[in-house]
Coordinates of C-alpha atoms in Angstrom, one line a residue:
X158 CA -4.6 -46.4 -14.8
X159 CA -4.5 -50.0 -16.6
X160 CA -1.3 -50.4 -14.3
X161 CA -2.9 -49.6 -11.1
X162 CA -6.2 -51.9 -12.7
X163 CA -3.9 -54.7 -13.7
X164 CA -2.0 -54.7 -10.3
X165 CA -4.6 -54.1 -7.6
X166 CA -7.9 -54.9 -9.1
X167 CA -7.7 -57.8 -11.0
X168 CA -6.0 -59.7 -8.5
X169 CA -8.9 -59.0 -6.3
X170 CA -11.0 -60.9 -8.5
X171 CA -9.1 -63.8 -8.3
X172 CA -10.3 -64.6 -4.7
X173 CA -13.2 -66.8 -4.3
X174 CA -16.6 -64.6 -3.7
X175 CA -16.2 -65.4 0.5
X176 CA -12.9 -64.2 0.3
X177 CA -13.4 -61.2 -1.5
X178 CA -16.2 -60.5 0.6
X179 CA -14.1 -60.4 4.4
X180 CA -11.5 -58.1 2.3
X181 CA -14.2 -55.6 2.2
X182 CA -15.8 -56.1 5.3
X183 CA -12.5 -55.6 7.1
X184 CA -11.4 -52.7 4.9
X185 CA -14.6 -51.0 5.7
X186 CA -14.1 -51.6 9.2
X187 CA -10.8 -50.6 9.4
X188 CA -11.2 -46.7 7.4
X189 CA -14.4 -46.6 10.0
X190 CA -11.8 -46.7 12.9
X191 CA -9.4 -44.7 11.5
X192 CA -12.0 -41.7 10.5
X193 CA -13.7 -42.2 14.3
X194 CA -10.1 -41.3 15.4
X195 CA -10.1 -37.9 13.5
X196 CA -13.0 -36.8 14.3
X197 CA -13.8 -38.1 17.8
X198 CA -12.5 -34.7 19.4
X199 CA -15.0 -32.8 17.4
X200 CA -17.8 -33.7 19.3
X201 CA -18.5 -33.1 23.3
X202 CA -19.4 -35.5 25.1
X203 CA -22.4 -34.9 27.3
X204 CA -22.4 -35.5 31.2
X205 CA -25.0 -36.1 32.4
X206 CA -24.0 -36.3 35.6
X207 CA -23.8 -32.8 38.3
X208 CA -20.6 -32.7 40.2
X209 CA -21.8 -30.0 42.1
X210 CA -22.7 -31.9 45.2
X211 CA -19.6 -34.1 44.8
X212 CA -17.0 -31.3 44.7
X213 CA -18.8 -29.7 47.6
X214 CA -18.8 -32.6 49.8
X215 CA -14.7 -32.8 48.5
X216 CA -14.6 -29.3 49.6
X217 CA -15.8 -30.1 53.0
X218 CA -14.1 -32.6 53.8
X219 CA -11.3 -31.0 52.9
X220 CA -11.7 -28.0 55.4
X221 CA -12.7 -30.5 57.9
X222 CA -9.4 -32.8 57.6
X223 CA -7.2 -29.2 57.3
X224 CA -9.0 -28.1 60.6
X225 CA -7.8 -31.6 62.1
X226 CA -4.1 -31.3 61.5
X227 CA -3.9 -28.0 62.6
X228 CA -5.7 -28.4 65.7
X229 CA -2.5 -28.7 68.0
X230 CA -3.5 -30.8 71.2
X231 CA -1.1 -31.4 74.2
X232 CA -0.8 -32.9 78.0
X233 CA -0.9 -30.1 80.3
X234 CA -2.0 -29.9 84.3
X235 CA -6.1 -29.6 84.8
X236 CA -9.0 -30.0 86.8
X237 CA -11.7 -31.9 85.7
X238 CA -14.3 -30.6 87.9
X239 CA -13.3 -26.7 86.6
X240 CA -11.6 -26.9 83.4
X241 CA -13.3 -25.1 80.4
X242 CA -14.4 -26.6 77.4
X243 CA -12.0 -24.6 75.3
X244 CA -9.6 -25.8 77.1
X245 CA -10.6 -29.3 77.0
X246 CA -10.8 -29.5 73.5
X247 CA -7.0 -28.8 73.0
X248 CA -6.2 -31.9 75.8
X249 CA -4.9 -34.7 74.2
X250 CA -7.8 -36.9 75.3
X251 CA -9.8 -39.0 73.8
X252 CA -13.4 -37.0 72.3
X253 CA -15.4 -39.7 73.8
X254 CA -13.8 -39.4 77.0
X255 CA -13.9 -35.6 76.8
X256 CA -17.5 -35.8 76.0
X257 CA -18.4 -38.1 78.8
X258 CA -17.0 -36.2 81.5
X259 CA -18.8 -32.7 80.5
X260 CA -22.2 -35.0 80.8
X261 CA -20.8 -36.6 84.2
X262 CA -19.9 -32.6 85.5
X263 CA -23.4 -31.2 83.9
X264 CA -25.8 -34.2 85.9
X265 CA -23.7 -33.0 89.3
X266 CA -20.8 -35.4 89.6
X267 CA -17.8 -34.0 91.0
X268 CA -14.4 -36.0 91.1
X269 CA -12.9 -35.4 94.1
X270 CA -9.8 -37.7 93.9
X271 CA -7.1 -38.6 90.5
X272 CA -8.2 -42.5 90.8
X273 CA -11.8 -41.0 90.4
X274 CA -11.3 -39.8 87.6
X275 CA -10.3 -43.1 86.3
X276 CA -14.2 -44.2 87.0
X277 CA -15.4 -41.6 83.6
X278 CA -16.6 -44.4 81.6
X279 CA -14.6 -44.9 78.3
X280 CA -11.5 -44.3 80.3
X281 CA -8.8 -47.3 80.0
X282 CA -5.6 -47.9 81.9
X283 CA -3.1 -47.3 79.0
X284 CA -5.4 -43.6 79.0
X285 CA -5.1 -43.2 82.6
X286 CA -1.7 -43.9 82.7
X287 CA -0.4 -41.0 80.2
X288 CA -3.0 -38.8 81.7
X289 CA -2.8 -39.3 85.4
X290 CA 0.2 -37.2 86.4
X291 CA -1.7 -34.3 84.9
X292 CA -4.6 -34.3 86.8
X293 CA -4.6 -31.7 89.8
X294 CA -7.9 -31.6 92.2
X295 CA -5.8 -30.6 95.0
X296 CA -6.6 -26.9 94.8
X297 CA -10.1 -27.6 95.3
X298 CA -10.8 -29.6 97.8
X299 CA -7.6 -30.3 100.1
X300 CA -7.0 -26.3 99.9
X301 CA -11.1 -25.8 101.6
X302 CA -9.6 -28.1 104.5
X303 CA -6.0 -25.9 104.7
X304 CA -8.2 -22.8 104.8
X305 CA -10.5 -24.0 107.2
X306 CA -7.7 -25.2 109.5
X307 CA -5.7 -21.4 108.7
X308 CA -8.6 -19.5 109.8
X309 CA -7.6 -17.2 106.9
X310 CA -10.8 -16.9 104.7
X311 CA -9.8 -13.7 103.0
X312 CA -6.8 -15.3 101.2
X313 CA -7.3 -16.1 98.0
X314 CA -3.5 -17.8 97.9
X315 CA -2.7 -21.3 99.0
X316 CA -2.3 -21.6 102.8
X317 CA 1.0 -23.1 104.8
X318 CA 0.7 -26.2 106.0
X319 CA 3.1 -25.0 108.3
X320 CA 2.9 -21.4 109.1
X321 CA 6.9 -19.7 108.8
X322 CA 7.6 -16.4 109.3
X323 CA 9.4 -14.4 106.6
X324 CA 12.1 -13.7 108.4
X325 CA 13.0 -17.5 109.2
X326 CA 12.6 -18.7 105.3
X327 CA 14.6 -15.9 104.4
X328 CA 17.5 -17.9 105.9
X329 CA 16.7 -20.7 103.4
X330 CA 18.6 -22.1 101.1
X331 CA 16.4 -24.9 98.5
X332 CA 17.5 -27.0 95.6
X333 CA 14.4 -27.4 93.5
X334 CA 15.7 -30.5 91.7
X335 CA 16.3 -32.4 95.3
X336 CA 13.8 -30.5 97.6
X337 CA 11.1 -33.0 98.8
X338 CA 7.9 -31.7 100.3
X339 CA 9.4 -31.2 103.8
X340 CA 11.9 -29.0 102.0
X341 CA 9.5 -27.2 100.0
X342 CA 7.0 -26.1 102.7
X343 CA 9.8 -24.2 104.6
X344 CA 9.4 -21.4 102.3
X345 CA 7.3 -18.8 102.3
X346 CA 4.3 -18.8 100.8
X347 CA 4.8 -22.9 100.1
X348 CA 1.9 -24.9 102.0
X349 CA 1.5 -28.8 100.4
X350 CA -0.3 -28.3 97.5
X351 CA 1.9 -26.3 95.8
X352 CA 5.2 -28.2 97.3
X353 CA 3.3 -31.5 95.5
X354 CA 2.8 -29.5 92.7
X355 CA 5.8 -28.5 92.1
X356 CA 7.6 -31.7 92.6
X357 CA 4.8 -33.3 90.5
X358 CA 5.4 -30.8 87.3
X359 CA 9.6 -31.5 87.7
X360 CA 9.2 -34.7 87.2
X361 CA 7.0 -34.6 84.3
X362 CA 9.7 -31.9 83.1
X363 CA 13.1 -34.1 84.2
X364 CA 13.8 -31.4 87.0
X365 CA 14.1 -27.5 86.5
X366 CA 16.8 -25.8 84.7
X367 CA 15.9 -22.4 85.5
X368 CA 14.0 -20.7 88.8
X369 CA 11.5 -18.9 86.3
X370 CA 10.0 -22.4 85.8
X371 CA 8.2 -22.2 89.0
X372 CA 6.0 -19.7 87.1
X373 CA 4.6 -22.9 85.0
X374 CA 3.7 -24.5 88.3
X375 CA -0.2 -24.8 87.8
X376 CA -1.8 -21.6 89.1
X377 CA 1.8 -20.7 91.3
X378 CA 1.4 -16.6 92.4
X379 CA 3.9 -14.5 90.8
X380 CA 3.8 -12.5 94.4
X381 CA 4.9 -15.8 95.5
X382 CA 8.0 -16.4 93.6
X383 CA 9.5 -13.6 93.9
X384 CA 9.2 -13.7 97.7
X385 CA 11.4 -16.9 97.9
X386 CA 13.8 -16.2 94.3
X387 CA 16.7 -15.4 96.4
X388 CA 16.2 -18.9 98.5
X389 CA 16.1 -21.5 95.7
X390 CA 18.7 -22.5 94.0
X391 CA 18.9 -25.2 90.6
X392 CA 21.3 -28.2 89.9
X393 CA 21.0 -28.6 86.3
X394 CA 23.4 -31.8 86.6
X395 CA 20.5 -33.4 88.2
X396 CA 18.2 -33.1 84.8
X397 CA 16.7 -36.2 84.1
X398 CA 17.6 -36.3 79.6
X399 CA 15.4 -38.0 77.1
X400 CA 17.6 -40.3 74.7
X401 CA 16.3 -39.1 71.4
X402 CA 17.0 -42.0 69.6
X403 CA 15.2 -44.9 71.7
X404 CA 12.7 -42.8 73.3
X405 CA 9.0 -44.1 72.5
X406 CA 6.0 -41.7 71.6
X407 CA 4.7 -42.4 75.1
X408 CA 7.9 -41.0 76.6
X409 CA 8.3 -38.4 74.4
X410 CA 4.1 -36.8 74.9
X411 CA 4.6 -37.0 78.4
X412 CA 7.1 -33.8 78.2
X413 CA 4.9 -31.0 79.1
X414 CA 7.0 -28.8 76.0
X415 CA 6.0 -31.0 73.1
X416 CA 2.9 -31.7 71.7
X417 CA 1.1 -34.3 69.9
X418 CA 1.8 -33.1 66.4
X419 CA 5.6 -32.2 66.9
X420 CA 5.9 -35.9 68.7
X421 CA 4.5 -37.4 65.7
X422 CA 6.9 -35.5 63.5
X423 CA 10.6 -36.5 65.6
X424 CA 9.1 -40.3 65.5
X425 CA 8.2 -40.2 61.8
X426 CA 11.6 -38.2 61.0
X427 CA 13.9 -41.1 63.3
X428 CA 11.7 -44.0 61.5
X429 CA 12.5 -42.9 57.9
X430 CA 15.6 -41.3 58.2
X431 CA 17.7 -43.4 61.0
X432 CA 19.1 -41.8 64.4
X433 CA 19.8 -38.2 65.2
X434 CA 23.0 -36.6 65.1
X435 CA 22.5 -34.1 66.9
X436 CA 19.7 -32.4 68.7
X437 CA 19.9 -29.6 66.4
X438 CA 18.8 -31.3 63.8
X439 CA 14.9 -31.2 65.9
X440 CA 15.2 -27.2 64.2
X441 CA 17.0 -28.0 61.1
X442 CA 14.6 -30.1 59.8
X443 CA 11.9 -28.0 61.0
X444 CA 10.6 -30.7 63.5
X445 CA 9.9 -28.1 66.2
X446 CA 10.0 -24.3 66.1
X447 CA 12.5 -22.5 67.6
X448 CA 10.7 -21.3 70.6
X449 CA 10.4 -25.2 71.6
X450 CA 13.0 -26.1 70.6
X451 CA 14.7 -23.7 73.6
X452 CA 12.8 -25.0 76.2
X453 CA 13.3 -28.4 75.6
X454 CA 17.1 -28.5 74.1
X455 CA 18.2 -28.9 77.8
X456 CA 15.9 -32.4 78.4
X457 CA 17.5 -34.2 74.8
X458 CA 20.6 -36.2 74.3
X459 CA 21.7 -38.0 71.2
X460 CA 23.2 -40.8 73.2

C-alpha cells in the first residue's frame, strides 16, 4: 500500500491545484463514458414516433409499382371508335392519350379516318408515328359502303370488291409476301379491306413465314382461310430480318411479337453486356419466353 501511495498518490500532489483539478475532471469524464458504454443497451429507447402509417403507405406503394411492371402493354391492330377499355389499357399508349379519347368517344365523336385520330389532343407526331400503322377503321366505315354497293345485307363477312366465283380463284396461285392488293382481291372471300389488311400487318411483321399467319390478320374468318389455303403460297426468302445488334427500341416495339417489357429487356441486355452472338441467347438469358421466342426467331439476325 505505501508503494502504490508513494508511486501514484504523492506524485499527484506535486501538480499545482489547477492542474490537479483537470486530472480529475477528465478522469471523471472519461469512467462516465466508459460506464455509459456498458450500460447503454440496458435501457430501451422510446419512439415516440408510429410507423404504422409509414409502412402502410411503403406497402402501397409497393403493390402499386409490382402491379406496374407486370402489367405487360404491347402495339397491336385496333379501332378507336370500338375498342374496349380492357383492351385499351394493355395498348402501349400513352394514359393521357388513352384517357382523352374515351372522353372524345363518350361526348359522340367518331374518328372516321387514321390522320383523325392524330387530332385526340395530347397526341404528338413521334406518338403517331409508332402508333399509326396499327390503327384499323376500315371495317367500319369503308365495309358500310362495300355492303351497300354488294347488296348483301345478311353477310356478316367482308364483301369483294370484286365479286369471283369459287371456281375461278380456285385456279389461283398467290405469294403472300409479294401479292399487292390486285393480287389479293382475286381470292375468294378477299374484298379490299382485308387485302390492305393483310399487306398492312406483313409489313409490320417483315412478311409471313407461315399461311396460319393470315389467322392474326385483324378479325380474318377462319371460314375464309381455309377456303383459299390451297391457293397461297410463302417465300420466306423474302422476310424482311431485324439486325439485333443495331436495331433501336423504336424498331424493335413495332414487331407485333414483342412487347414493351421484353423490348426493354434485349436493349438493356445489348447495352450492358455488348452484341449478341446468337439469337439464342434472346432464351438463354431468359430475355423472352419460349413461346416468343418461336414466333419471332425467323424475323432476327446477329449480323
Amino acid at each position: 500500500m505505501a508503494r502504490f501511495s508513494n508511486r501514484w498518490i504523492k506524485p499527484y500532489f506535486k501538480f499545482s491545484k489547477k492542474d490537479r483539478n483537470g486530472i480529475l475532471i477528465l478522469s471523471i469524464l472519461i469512467s462516465t463514458i466508459f460506464l455509459a458504454n456498458i450500460i447503454i443497451d440496458y435501457f430501451p429507447i422510446k419512439d415516440n414516433y408510429n410507423h404504422t402509417k409509414l409502412e402502410k403507405a411503403l406497402a402501397e406503394w409497393e403493390e402499386l409499382h409490382s402491379k406496374d411492371l407486370n402489367k405487360s402493354q404491347y402495339l397491336f391492330s385496333f379501332n378507336p371508335n370500338t375498342i374496349s377499355v380492357d383492351s385499351l389499357d394493355a395498348l402501349l399508349l400513352p394514359e393521357f392519350v388513352k384517357r382523352n379519347l374515351v372522353n372524345y368517344r363518350n361526348a359522340g365523336g367518331q374518328i372516321k379516318s387514321v390522320s383523325d385520330f392524330k387530332k385526340i389532343y395530347g397526341m404528338n407526331d413521334s406518338i403517331f408515328s409508332m402508333i399509326e400503322d396499327y390503327v384499323d377503321i376500315i371495317q367500319e366505315f369503308q365495309s358500310k359502303q362495300i355492303n351497300e354497293e354488294s347488296g348483301n345485307k345478311g353477310d356478316n363477312n367482308e364483301k369483294k370488291g370484286i365479286e369471283n366465283s369459287l371456281e375461278t380463284s380456285l385456279k389461283l396461285n398467290v405469294e403472300l409476301n409479294s401479292a399487292d392488293s390486285i393480287d389479293l382481291v382475286k381470292l375468294y372471300g378477299i374484298g379490299p379491306v382485308f387485302a390492305s389488311r393483310i399487306i398492312k400487318y406483313r409489313n409490320l411483321l417483315g412478311g409471313f413465314y407461315t399461311k396460319e399467319q393470315l389467322l392474326e390478320v385483324y378479325n380474318f374468318p377462319e371460314e375464309t382461310y381455309m377456303n383459299i389455303l390451297k391457293n397461297i403460297t410463302v417465300d420466306v426468302s423474302k422476310i424482311k430480318k431485324i439486325r439485333l445488334n443495331f436495331a433501336e427500341y423504336s424498331e424493335l416495339l413495332r414487331h407485333p411479337y414483342l412487347t414493351n417489357k421484353q423490348v426493354q429487356s434485349i436493349i438493356n441486355y445489348r447495352t450492358g453486356n455488348g452484341m449478341y452472338k446468337s439469337i439464342e441467347d434472346l432464351i438463354y438469358m431468359n430475355l423472352i419466353d419460349s413461346a416468343t421466342y418461336i414466333k419471332v426467331s425467323p424475323y432476327l439476325n446477329c449480323r
